[in-house]
PDB file of C-alpha atoms in Angstrom:
ATOM      1  CA  UNK H   1      97.162  55.994 123.713  1.00  0.00           C
ATOM      2  CA  UNK H   2      97.954  52.697 124.865  1.00  0.00           C
ATOM      3  CA  UNK H   3      96.877  52.879 128.808  1.00  0.00           C
ATOM      4  CA  UNK H   4      93.462  51.459 128.472  1.00  0.00           C
ATOM      5  CA  UNK H   5      94.067  48.631 125.974  1.00  0.00           C
ATOM      6  CA  UNK H   6      97.324  47.481 126.964  1.00  0.00           C
ATOM      7  CA  UNK H   7      96.541  47.588 131.489  1.00  0.00           C
ATOM      8  CA  UNK H   8      99.023  50.338 131.874  1.00  0.00           C
ATOM      9  CA  UNK H   9      99.391  50.992 135.626  1.00  0.00           C
ATOM     10  CA  UNK H  10     102.847  53.321 136.011  1.00  0.00           C
ATOM     11  CA  UNK H  11     105.105  54.326 133.558  1.00  0.00           C
ATOM     12  CA  UNK H  12     109.342  54.359 135.043  1.00  0.00           C
ATOM     13  CA  UNK H  13     111.699  56.255 133.607  1.00  0.00           C
ATOM     14  CA  UNK H  14     115.390  55.406 133.994  1.00  0.00           C
ATOM     15  CA  UNK H  15     117.094  57.999 132.934  1.00  0.00           C
ATOM     16  CA  UNK H  16     119.030  60.515 129.948  1.00  0.00           C
ATOM     17  CA  UNK H  17     115.497  62.397 129.234  1.00  0.00           C
ATOM     18  CA  UNK H  18     117.338  64.593 127.106  1.00  0.00           C
ATOM     19  CA  UNK H  19     121.204  63.902 124.569  1.00  0.00           C
ATOM     20  CA  UNK H  20     122.981  67.348 125.315  1.00  0.00           C
ATOM     21  CA  UNK H  21     121.141  69.150 128.339  1.00  0.00           C
ATOM     22  CA  UNK H  22     119.924  72.361 126.476  1.00  0.00           C
ATOM     23  CA  UNK H  23     117.087  74.398 127.172  1.00  0.00           C
ATOM     24  CA  UNK H  24     115.473  73.209 124.014  1.00  0.00           C
ATOM     25  CA  UNK H  25     115.969  69.383 124.351  1.00  0.00           C
ATOM     26  CA  UNK H  26     114.596  70.116 127.444  1.00  0.00           C
ATOM     27  CA  UNK H  27     111.461  71.723 126.515  1.00  0.00           C
ATOM     28  CA  UNK H  28     110.871  69.140 123.828  1.00  0.00           C
ATOM     29  CA  UNK H  29     111.110  66.693 127.201  1.00  0.00           C
ATOM     30  CA  UNK H  30     108.188  68.773 129.313  1.00  0.00           C
ATOM     31  CA  UNK H  31     105.702  68.848 126.342  1.00  0.00           C
ATOM     32  CA  UNK H  32     106.729  64.966 125.163  1.00  0.00           C
ATOM     33  CA  UNK H  33     105.883  64.037 129.369  1.00  0.00           C
ATOM     34  CA  UNK H  34     103.283  66.092 130.191  1.00  0.00           C
ATOM     35  CA  UNK H  35     101.223  64.282 128.071  1.00  0.00           C
ATOM     36  CA  UNK H  36     100.815  61.347 130.611  1.00  0.00           C
ATOM     37  CA  UNK H  37      99.810  64.254 133.017  1.00  0.00           C
ATOM     38  CA  UNK H  38      96.063  62.760 134.337  1.00  0.00           C
ATOM     39  CA  UNK H  39      96.487  59.565 131.999  1.00  0.00           C
ATOM     40  CA  UNK H  40      98.929  57.214 134.073  1.00  0.00           C
ATOM     41  CA  UNK H  41     100.860  57.787 136.866  1.00  0.00           C
ATOM     42  CA  UNK H  42     104.622  57.864 135.707  1.00  0.00           C
ATOM     43  CA  UNK H  43     108.052  58.776 137.604  1.00  0.00           C
ATOM     44  CA  UNK H  44     111.502  59.826 136.342  1.00  0.00           C
ATOM     45  CA  UNK H  45     115.499  59.136 137.108  1.00  0.00           C
ATOM     46  CA  UNK H  46     118.006  61.611 136.450  1.00  0.00           C
ATOM     47  CA  UNK H  47     120.479  60.488 133.743  1.00  0.00           C
ATOM     48  CA  UNK H  48     123.641  61.496 133.963  1.00  0.00           C
ATOM     49  CA  UNK H  49     125.378  64.823 133.936  1.00  0.00           C
ATOM     50  CA  UNK H  50     125.619  65.230 130.009  1.00  0.00           C
ATOM     51  CA  UNK H  51     122.818  64.291 129.264  1.00  0.00           C
ATOM     52  CA  UNK H  52     120.677  65.476 131.994  1.00  0.00           C
ATOM     53  CA  UNK H  53     122.016  68.457 134.265  1.00  0.00           C
ATOM     54  CA  UNK H  54     120.348  68.566 138.154  1.00  0.00           C
ATOM     55  CA  UNK H  55     119.935  71.991 138.080  1.00  0.00           C
ATOM     56  CA  UNK H  56     117.748  71.869 134.088  1.00  0.00           C
ATOM     57  CA  UNK H  57     115.842  68.478 135.280  1.00  0.00           C
ATOM     58  CA  UNK H  58     114.745  70.138 138.710  1.00  0.00           C
ATOM     59  CA  UNK H  59     113.884  73.471 136.398  1.00  0.00           C
ATOM     60  CA  UNK H  60     112.494  71.626 134.093  1.00  0.00           C
ATOM     61  CA  UNK H  61     110.283  69.331 136.809  1.00  0.00           C
ATOM     62  CA  UNK H  62     109.883  71.390 139.357  1.00  0.00           C
ATOM     63  CA  UNK H  63     108.789  68.979 143.083  1.00  0.00           C
ATOM     64  CA  UNK H  64     106.795  71.767 143.452  1.00  0.00           C
ATOM     65  CA  UNK H  65     104.413  70.418 139.957  1.00  0.00           C
ATOM     66  CA  UNK H  66     104.521  66.484 141.334  1.00  0.00           C
ATOM     67  CA  UNK H  67     103.690  66.951 145.219  1.00  0.00           C
ATOM     68  CA  UNK H  68     100.567  64.919 144.140  1.00  0.00           C
ATOM     69  CA  UNK H  69     102.303  61.843 143.020  1.00  0.00           C
ATOM     70  CA  UNK H  70     105.633  61.909 145.174  1.00  0.00           C
ATOM     71  CA  UNK H  71     104.997  60.748 148.702  1.00  0.00           C
ATOM     72  CA  UNK H  72     109.160  61.502 149.706  1.00  0.00           C
ATOM     73  CA  UNK H  73     111.973  63.475 148.881  1.00  0.00           C
ATOM     74  CA  UNK H  74     115.610  63.199 150.204  1.00  0.00           C
ATOM     75  CA  UNK H  75     116.070  67.088 148.993  1.00  0.00           C
ATOM     76  CA  UNK H  76     112.517  68.186 147.971  1.00  0.00           C
ATOM     77  CA  UNK H  77     113.868  67.773 144.463  1.00  0.00           C
ATOM     78  CA  UNK H  78     112.938  65.223 142.732  1.00  0.00           C
ATOM     79  CA  UNK H  79     116.981  63.317 141.778  1.00  0.00           C
ATOM     80  CA  UNK H  80     115.341  61.729 144.670  1.00  0.00           C
ATOM     81  CA  UNK H  81     112.151  60.666 145.273  1.00  0.00           C
ATOM     82  CA  UNK H  82     109.146  58.088 146.477  1.00  0.00           C
ATOM     83  CA  UNK H  83     105.793  57.111 144.737  1.00  0.00           C
ATOM     84  CA  UNK H  84     103.718  54.343 146.282  1.00  0.00           C
ATOM     85  CA  UNK H  85     100.530  52.990 144.392  1.00  0.00           C
ATOM     86  CA  UNK H  86      98.416  49.359 144.349  1.00  0.00           C
ATOM     87  CA  UNK H  87      98.083  47.274 141.399  1.00  0.00           C
ATOM     88  CA  UNK H  88      95.206  44.633 142.344  1.00  0.00           C
ATOM     89  CA  UNK H  89      96.050  44.498 146.098  1.00  0.00           C
ATOM     90  CA  UNK H  90      99.018  44.834 145.674  1.00  0.00           C
ATOM     91  CA  UNK H  91     100.904  47.101 147.339  1.00  0.00           C
ATOM     92  CA  UNK H  92     104.990  49.103 145.734  1.00  0.00           C
ATOM     93  CA  UNK H  93     106.514  51.963 147.044  1.00  0.00           C
ATOM     94  CA  UNK H  94     108.470  52.688 143.858  1.00  0.00           C
ATOM     95  CA  UNK H  95     111.825  54.291 145.556  1.00  0.00           C
ATOM     96  CA  UNK H  96     113.806  57.453 142.326  1.00  0.00           C
ATOM     97  CA  UNK H  97     117.736  57.239 143.096  1.00  0.00           C
ATOM     98  CA  UNK H  98     119.816  59.827 141.202  1.00  0.00           C
ATOM     99  CA  UNK H  99     122.710  59.102 138.887  1.00  0.00           C
ATOM    100  CA  UNK H 100     125.137  57.714 141.371  1.00  0.00           C
ATOM    101  CA  UNK H 101     124.028  58.490 144.783  1.00  0.00           C
ATOM    102  CA  UNK H 102     126.270  59.501 147.406  1.00  0.00           C
ATOM    103  CA  UNK H 103     126.098  57.671 150.806  1.00  0.00           C
ATOM    104  CA  UNK H 104     123.536  60.156 152.571  1.00  0.00           C
ATOM    105  CA  UNK H 105     120.966  59.702 149.206  1.00  0.00           C
ATOM    106  CA  UNK H 106     121.764  55.676 149.857  1.00  0.00           C
ATOM    107  CA  UNK H 107     121.637  56.507 153.569  1.00  0.00           C
ATOM    108  CA  UNK H 108     118.224  58.101 153.051  1.00  0.00           C
ATOM    109  CA  UNK H 109     117.048  55.056 150.419  1.00  0.00           C
ATOM    110  CA  UNK H 110     117.563  52.555 153.059  1.00  0.00           C
ATOM    111  CA  UNK H 111     115.121  54.643 155.647  1.00  0.00           C
ATOM    112  CA  UNK H 112     112.494  55.075 153.421  1.00  0.00           C
ATOM    113  CA  UNK H 113     112.450  50.921 152.204  1.00  0.00           C
ATOM    114  CA  UNK H 114     112.989  50.350 156.517  1.00  0.00           C
ATOM    115  CA  UNK H 115     110.168  52.090 157.240  1.00  0.00           C
ATOM    116  CA  UNK H 116     108.002  50.462 154.627  1.00  0.00           C
ATOM    117  CA  UNK H 117     108.453  46.928 155.444  1.00  0.00           C
ATOM    118  CA  UNK H 118     104.510  45.860 153.836  1.00  0.00           C
ATOM    119  CA  UNK H 119     105.582  47.256 150.167  1.00  0.00           C
ATOM    120  CA  UNK H 120     107.058  45.419 147.459  1.00  0.00           C
ATOM    121  CA  UNK H 121     109.688  48.314 146.608  1.00  0.00           C
ATOM    122  CA  UNK H 122     110.916  48.586 142.973  1.00  0.00           C
ATOM    123  CA  UNK H 123     114.091  50.587 142.417  1.00  0.00           C
ATOM    124  CA  UNK H 124     114.809  53.011 139.232  1.00  0.00           C
ATOM    125  CA  UNK H 125     118.102  54.802 138.882  1.00  0.00           C
ATOM    126  CA  UNK H 126     120.308  54.924 135.581  1.00  0.00           C
ATOM    127  CA  UNK H 127     122.610  53.148 136.761  1.00  0.00           C
ATOM    128  CA  UNK H 128     122.969  50.179 138.094  1.00  0.00           C
ATOM    129  CA  UNK H 129     123.204  46.930 135.188  1.00  0.00           C
ATOM    130  CA  UNK H 130     126.473  47.349 132.983  1.00  0.00           C
ATOM    131  CA  UNK H 131     125.427  45.003 129.380  1.00  0.00           C
ATOM    132  CA  UNK H 132     126.363  42.315 130.655  1.00  0.00           C
ATOM    133  CA  UNK H 133     124.149  41.997 132.922  1.00  0.00           C
ATOM    134  CA  UNK H 134     126.122  42.183 135.914  1.00  0.00           C
ATOM    135  CA  UNK H 135     126.219  45.587 138.411  1.00  0.00           C
ATOM    136  CA  UNK H 136     128.276  48.224 136.772  1.00  0.00           C
ATOM    137  CA  UNK H 137     131.276  48.385 138.777  1.00  0.00           C
ATOM    138  CA  UNK H 138     134.427  51.001 139.298  1.00  0.00           C
ATOM    139  CA  UNK H 139     136.576  49.090 135.956  1.00  0.00           C
ATOM    140  CA  UNK H 140     133.365  49.265 134.035  1.00  0.00           C
ATOM    141  CA  UNK H 141     132.755  51.745 131.095  1.00  0.00           C
ATOM    142  CA  UNK H 142     131.659  55.143 132.816  1.00  0.00           C
ATOM    143  CA  UNK H 143     130.822  54.235 136.238  1.00  0.00           C
ATOM    144  CA  UNK H 144     130.488  57.876 137.899  1.00  0.00           C
ATOM    145  CA  UNK H 145     131.859  59.410 140.759  1.00  0.00           C
ATOM    146  CA  UNK H 146     129.625  57.998 143.907  1.00  0.00           C
ATOM    147  CA  UNK H 147     128.017  54.744 144.274  1.00  0.00           C
ATOM    148  CA  UNK H 148     127.972  52.486 141.269  1.00  0.00           C
ATOM    149  CA  UNK H 149     125.500  49.080 140.706  1.00  0.00           C
ATOM    150  CA  UNK H 150     127.875  47.362 142.474  1.00  0.00           C
ATOM    151  CA  UNK H 151     128.466  49.818 145.870  1.00  0.00           C
ATOM    152  CA  UNK H 152     124.325  49.585 145.193  1.00  0.00           C
ATOM    153  CA  UNK H 153     123.823  46.223 145.519  1.00  0.00           C
ATOM    154  CA  UNK H 154     126.056  45.828 148.712  1.00  0.00           C
ATOM    155  CA  UNK H 155     124.700  49.595 150.862  1.00  0.00           C
ATOM    156  CA  UNK H 156     121.174  48.665 149.789  1.00  0.00           C
ATOM    157  CA  UNK H 157     119.068  46.658 147.198  1.00  0.00           C
ATOM    158  CA  UNK H 158     120.496  43.551 148.865  1.00  0.00           C
ATOM    159  CA  UNK H 159     119.930  44.630 152.862  1.00  0.00           C
ATOM    160  CA  UNK H 160     116.143  44.245 152.225  1.00  0.00           C
ATOM    161  CA  UNK H 161     113.818  41.693 151.889  1.00  0.00           C
ATOM    162  CA  UNK H 162     110.654  43.601 149.989  1.00  0.00           C
ATOM    163  CA  UNK H 163     113.139  44.842 147.581  1.00  0.00           C
ATOM    164  CA  UNK H 164     111.983  42.813 144.629  1.00  0.00           C
ATOM    165  CA  UNK H 165     113.062  45.170 140.839  1.00  0.00           C
ATOM    166  CA  UNK H 166     115.522  47.488 140.122  1.00  0.00           C
ATOM    167  CA  UNK H 167     115.213  48.960 136.769  1.00  0.00           C
ATOM    168  CA  UNK H 168     117.852  51.252 134.917  1.00  0.00           C
ATOM    169  CA  UNK H 169     119.253  53.470 131.692  1.00  0.00           C
ATOM    170  CA  UNK H 170     122.559  54.108 130.656  1.00  0.00           C
ATOM    171  CA  UNK H 171     124.583  51.526 129.286  1.00  0.00           C
ATOM    172  CA  UNK H 172     124.059  51.409 125.827  1.00  0.00           C
ATOM    173  CA  UNK H 173     123.372  47.489 124.570  1.00  0.00           C
ATOM    174  CA  UNK H 174     122.345  45.784 121.140  1.00  0.00           C
ATOM    175  CA  UNK H 175     120.347  43.620 123.974  1.00  0.00           C
ATOM    176  CA  UNK H 176     118.572  43.820 127.650  1.00  0.00           C
ATOM    177  CA  UNK H 177     120.362  43.373 129.905  1.00  0.00           C
ATOM    178  CA  UNK H 178     118.664  41.078 132.724  1.00  0.00           C
ATOM    179  CA  UNK H 179     120.197  39.887 135.607  1.00  0.00           C
ATOM    180  CA  UNK H 180     118.942  38.103 138.882  1.00  0.00           C
ATOM    181  CA  UNK H 181     120.271  38.301 142.708  1.00  0.00           C
ATOM    182  CA  UNK H 182     119.680  37.097 146.112  1.00  0.00           C
ATOM    183  CA  UNK H 183     119.600  39.019 148.878  1.00  0.00           C
ATOM    184  CA  UNK H 184     120.643  39.016 152.208  1.00  0.00           C
ATOM    185  CA  UNK H 185     116.871  37.156 153.220  1.00  0.00           C
ATOM    186  CA  UNK H 186     116.966  34.972 150.557  1.00  0.00           C
ATOM    187  CA  UNK H 187     114.513  37.232 148.167  1.00  0.00           C
ATOM    188  CA  UNK H 188     115.193  37.255 144.055  1.00  0.00           C
ATOM    189  CA  UNK H 189     115.749  40.625 142.873  1.00  0.00           C
TER     190      UNK H 189
END
């Protein structure tokens, strides 16, 4: 209802689509999210297991139904995808990474970004910042099994000069956590 009035160009999800990964919650999520179909482009990120299992996430939102929005996928599913869009004359690449992506997923992401040097890159993933505004590390509460925020910074985000923004969810806080870091090429993320 607010797309025109607020000039919404894109809706970016950051995970935890459900609370308990039940079939009923996924049905409600599908019905709610589907209201954006044909109204505004959007992306979805999977939350951590316990909230959003990969199996139910991909069953509810199969990539076959999103091929018109998705430009590429790591494993032909919705867990790791990228989208492209323009706002005015500015070209963007939105890279959605799975919650705590594996090294293979991070390698794929590096290749996608390197192949699109003319686009400003936004990364959406569930786990990145801790509530204190620092990239989540292995010492933080529930960091996850694979690459945490600090690993993503070291292996991916700091490496590309066209990354401008990372959006995440996961860590509940009474306030919005914001952080800026300078990448290897002097760019501010």
